mmCIF file of C-alpha atoms and ligand atoms in Angstrom:
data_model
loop_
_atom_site.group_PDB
_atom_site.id
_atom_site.type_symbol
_atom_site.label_atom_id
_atom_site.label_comp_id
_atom_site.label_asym_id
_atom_site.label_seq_id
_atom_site.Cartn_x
_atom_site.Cartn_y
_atom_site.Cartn_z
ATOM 1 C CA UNK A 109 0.000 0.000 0.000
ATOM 2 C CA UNK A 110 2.561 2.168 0.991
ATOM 3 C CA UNK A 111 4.524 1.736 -2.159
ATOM 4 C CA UNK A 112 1.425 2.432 -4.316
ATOM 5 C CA UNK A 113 0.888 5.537 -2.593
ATOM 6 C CA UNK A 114 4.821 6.512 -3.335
ATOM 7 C CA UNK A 115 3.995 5.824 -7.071
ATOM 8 C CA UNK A 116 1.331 7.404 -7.613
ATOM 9 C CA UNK A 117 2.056 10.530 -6.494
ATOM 10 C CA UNK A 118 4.416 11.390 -8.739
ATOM 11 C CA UNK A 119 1.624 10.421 -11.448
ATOM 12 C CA UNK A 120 -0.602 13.064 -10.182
ATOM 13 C CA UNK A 121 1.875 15.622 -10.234
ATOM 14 C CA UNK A 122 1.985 15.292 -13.733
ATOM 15 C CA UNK A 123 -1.956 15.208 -14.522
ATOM 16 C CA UNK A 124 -2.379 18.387 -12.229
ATOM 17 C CA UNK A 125 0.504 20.393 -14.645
ATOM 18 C CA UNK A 126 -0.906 18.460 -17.885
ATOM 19 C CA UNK A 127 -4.402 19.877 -16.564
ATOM 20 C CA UNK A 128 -2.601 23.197 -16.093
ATOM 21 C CA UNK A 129 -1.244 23.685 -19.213
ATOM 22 C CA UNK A 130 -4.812 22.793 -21.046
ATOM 23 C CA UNK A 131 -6.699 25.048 -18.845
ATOM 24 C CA UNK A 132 -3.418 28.216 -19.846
ATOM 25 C CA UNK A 133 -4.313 27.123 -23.496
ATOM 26 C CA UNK A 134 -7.821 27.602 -23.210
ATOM 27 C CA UNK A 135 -7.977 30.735 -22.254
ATOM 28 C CA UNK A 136 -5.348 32.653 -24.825
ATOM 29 C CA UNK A 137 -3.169 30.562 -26.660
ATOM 30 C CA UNK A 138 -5.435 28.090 -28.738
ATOM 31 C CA UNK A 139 -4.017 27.592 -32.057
ATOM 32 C CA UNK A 140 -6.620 28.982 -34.416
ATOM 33 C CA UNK A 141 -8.262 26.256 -36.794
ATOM 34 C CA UNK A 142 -7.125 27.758 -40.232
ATOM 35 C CA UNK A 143 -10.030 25.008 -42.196
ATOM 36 C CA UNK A 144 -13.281 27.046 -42.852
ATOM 37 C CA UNK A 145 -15.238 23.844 -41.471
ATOM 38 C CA UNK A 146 -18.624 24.499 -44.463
ATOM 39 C CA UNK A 147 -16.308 26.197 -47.054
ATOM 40 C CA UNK A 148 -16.103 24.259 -50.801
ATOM 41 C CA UNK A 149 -12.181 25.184 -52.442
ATOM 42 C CA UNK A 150 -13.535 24.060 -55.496
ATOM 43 C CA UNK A 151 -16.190 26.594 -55.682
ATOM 44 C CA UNK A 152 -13.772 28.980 -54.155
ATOM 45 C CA UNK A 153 -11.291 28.842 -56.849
ATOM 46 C CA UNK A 154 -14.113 29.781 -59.241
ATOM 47 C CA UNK A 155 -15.398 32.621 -57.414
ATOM 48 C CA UNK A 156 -11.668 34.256 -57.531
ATOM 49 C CA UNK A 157 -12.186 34.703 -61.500
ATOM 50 C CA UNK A 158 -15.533 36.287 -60.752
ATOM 51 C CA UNK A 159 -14.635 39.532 -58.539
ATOM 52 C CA UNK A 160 -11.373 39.334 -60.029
ATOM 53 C CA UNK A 161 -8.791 39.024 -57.033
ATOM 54 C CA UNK A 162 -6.140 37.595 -59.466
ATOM 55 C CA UNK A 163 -6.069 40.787 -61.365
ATOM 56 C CA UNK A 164 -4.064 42.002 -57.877
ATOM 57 C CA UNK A 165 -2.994 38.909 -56.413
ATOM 58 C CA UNK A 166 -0.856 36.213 -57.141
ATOM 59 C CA UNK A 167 -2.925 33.426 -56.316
ATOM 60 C CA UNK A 168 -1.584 29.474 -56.903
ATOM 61 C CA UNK A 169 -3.680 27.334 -58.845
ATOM 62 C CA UNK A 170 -6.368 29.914 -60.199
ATOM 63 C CA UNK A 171 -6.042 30.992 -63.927
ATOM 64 C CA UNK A 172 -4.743 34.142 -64.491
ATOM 65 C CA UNK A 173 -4.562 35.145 -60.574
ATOM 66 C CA UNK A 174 -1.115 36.842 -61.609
ATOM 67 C CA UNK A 175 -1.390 40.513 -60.086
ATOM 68 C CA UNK A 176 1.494 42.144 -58.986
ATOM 69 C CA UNK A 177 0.039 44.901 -57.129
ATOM 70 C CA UNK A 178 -0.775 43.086 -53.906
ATOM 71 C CA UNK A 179 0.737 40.341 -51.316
ATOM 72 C CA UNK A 180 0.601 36.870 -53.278
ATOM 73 C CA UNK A 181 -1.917 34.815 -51.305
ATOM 74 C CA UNK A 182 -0.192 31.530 -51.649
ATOM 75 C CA UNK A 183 0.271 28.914 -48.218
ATOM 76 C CA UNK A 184 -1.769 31.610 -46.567
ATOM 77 C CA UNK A 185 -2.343 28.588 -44.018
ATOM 78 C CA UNK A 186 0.705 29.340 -42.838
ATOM 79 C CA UNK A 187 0.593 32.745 -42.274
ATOM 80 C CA UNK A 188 0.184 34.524 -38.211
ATOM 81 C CA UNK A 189 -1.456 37.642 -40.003
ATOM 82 C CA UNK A 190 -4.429 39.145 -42.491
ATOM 83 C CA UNK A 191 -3.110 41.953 -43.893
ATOM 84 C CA UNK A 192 -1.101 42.615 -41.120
ATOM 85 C CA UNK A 193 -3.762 43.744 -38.471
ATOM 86 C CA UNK A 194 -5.745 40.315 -37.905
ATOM 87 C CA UNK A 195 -5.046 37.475 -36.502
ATOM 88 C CA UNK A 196 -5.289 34.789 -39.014
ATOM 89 C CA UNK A 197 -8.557 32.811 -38.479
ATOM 90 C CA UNK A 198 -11.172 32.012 -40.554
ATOM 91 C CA UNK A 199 -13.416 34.329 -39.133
ATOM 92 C CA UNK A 200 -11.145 37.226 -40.196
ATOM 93 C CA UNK A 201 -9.622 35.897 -43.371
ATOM 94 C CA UNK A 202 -13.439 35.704 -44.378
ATOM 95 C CA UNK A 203 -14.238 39.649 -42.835
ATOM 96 C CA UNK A 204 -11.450 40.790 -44.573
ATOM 97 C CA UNK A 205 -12.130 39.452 -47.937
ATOM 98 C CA UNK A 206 -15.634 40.727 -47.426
ATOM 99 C CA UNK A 207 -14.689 44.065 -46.035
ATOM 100 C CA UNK A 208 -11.310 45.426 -46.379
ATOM 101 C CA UNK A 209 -12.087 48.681 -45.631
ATOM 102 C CA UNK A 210 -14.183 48.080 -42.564
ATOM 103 C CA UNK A 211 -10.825 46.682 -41.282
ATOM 104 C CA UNK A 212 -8.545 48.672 -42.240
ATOM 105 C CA UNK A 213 -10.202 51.967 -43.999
ATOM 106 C CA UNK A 214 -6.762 53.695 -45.802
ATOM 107 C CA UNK A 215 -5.940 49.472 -47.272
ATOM 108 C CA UNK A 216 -6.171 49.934 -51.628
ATOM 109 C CA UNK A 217 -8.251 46.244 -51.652
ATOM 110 C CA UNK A 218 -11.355 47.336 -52.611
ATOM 111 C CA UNK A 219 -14.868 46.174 -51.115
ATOM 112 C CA UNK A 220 -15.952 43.832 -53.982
ATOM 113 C CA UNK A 221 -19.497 43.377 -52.567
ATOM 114 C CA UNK A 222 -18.365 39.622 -52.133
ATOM 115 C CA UNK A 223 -21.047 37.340 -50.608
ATOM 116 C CA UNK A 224 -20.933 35.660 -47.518
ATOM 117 C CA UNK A 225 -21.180 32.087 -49.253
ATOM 118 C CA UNK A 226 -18.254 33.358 -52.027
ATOM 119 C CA UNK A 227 -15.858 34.315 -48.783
ATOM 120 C CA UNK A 228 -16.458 31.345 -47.250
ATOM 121 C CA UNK A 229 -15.320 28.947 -50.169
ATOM 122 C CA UNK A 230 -12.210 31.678 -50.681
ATOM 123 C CA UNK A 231 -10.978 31.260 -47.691
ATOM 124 C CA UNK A 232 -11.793 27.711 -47.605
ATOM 125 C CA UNK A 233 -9.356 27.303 -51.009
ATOM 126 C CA UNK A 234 -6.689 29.465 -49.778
ATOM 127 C CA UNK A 235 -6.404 27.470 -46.346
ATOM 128 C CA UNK A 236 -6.248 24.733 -48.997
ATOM 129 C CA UNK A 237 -3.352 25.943 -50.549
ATOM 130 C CA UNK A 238 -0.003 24.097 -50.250
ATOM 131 C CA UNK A 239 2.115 25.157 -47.021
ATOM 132 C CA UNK A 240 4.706 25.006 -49.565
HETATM 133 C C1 LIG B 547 -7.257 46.450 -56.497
HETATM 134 C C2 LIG B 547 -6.399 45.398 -55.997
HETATM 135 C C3 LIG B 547 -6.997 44.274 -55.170
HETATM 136 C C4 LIG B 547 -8.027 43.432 -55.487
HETATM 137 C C5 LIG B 547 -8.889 43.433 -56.739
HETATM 138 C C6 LIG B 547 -8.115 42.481 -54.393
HETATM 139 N N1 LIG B 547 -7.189 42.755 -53.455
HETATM 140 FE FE1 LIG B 547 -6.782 41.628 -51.793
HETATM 141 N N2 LIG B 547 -5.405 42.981 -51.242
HETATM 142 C C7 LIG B 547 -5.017 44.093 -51.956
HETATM 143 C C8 LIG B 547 -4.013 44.820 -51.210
HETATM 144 C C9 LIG B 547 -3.339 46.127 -51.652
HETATM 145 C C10 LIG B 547 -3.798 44.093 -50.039
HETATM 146 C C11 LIG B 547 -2.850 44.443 -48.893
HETATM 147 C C12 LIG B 547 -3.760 45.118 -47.903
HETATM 148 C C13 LIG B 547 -3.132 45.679 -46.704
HETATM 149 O O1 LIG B 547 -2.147 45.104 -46.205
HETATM 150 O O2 LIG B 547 -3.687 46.684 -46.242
HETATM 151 C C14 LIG B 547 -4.678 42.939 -50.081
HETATM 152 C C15 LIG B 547 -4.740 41.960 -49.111
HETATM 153 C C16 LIG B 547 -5.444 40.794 -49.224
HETATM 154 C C17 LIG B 547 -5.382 39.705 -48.306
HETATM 155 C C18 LIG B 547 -4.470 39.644 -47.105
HETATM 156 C C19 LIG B 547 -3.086 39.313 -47.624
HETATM 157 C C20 LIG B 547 -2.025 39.152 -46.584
HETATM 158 O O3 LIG B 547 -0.854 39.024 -46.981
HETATM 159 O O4 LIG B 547 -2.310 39.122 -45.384
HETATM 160 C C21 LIG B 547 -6.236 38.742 -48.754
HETATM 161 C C22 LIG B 547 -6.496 37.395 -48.127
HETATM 162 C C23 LIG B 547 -6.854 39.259 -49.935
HETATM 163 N N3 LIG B 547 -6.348 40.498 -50.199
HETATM 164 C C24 LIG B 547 -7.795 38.568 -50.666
HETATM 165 C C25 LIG B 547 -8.429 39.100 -51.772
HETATM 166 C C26 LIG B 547 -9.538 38.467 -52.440
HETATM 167 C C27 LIG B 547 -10.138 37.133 -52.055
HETATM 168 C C28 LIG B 547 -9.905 39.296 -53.447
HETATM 169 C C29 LIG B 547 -11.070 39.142 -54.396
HETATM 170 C C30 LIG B 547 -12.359 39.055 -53.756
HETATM 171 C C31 LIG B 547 -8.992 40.430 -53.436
HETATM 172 N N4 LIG B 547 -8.133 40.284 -52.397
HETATM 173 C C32 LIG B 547 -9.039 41.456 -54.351
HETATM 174 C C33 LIG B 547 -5.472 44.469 -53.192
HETATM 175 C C34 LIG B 547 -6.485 43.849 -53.878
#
């Protein structure tokens, strides 16, 4: 009994800092989920063409996505940021492509009067994108 006692304590020790560390991620430091859970890619890529993001951005895998003018959004999975002044989460990524200028009102993307389904599936396709 006494031995059992000896062992198990240690045990504990380490459920009570493993229980610790959970709770301390909870509250701040939960990796966001960068997967835009009812998004399609497919019809994502499409709807890039339609508002014409590739005319600014470089974007992988969409045809003529080739612009110059802004950041290229390829293994945007992997980046911390949107646009430099959001954290990057699907929440936001969608926001932003919906309303730049809500976010950040001097940026030069334009509001393209995107739809809430259309930002979904873009963001879905760019979390899809290669990590590279
Ligand atoms: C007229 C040019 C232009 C068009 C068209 C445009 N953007 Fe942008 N976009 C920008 C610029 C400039 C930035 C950088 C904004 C900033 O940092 O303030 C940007 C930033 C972004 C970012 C964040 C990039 C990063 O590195 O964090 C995403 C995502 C994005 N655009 C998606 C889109 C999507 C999706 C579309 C089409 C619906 C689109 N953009 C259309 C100019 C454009």
């Amino acid at each position: 009994m006494e031995r059992l006692k000896r062992r198990a304590a240690p045990l504990a020790a380490l459920c009570a800092a493993g229980l610790v560390a959970l709770a301390s991620c909870e509250v701040g430091q939960a990796p966001p989920r960068r997967q835009v859970s009812d998004g399609d890619p497919a019809l994502g890529r499409a709807a890039f063409g339609k508002y014409g993001c590739g005319g600014c951005h470089v974007i992988p895998g969409v045809d003529r996505a080739a612009g110059r003018v802004a950041p290229p959004l390829g293994a945007f999975s992997q980046r911390a940021f949107v646009a430099g002044v959001l954290s990057n989460t699907p929440d936001n990524l969608i926001a932003w492509i919906r309303h730049p200028q809500q976010i950040s009102p001097r940026t030069a993307m334009p509001d393209l009067g995107v739809t809430p389904e259309d930002a979904r599936d873009m963001a879905a396709y760019l979390y899809s994108l290669d990590p590279g």
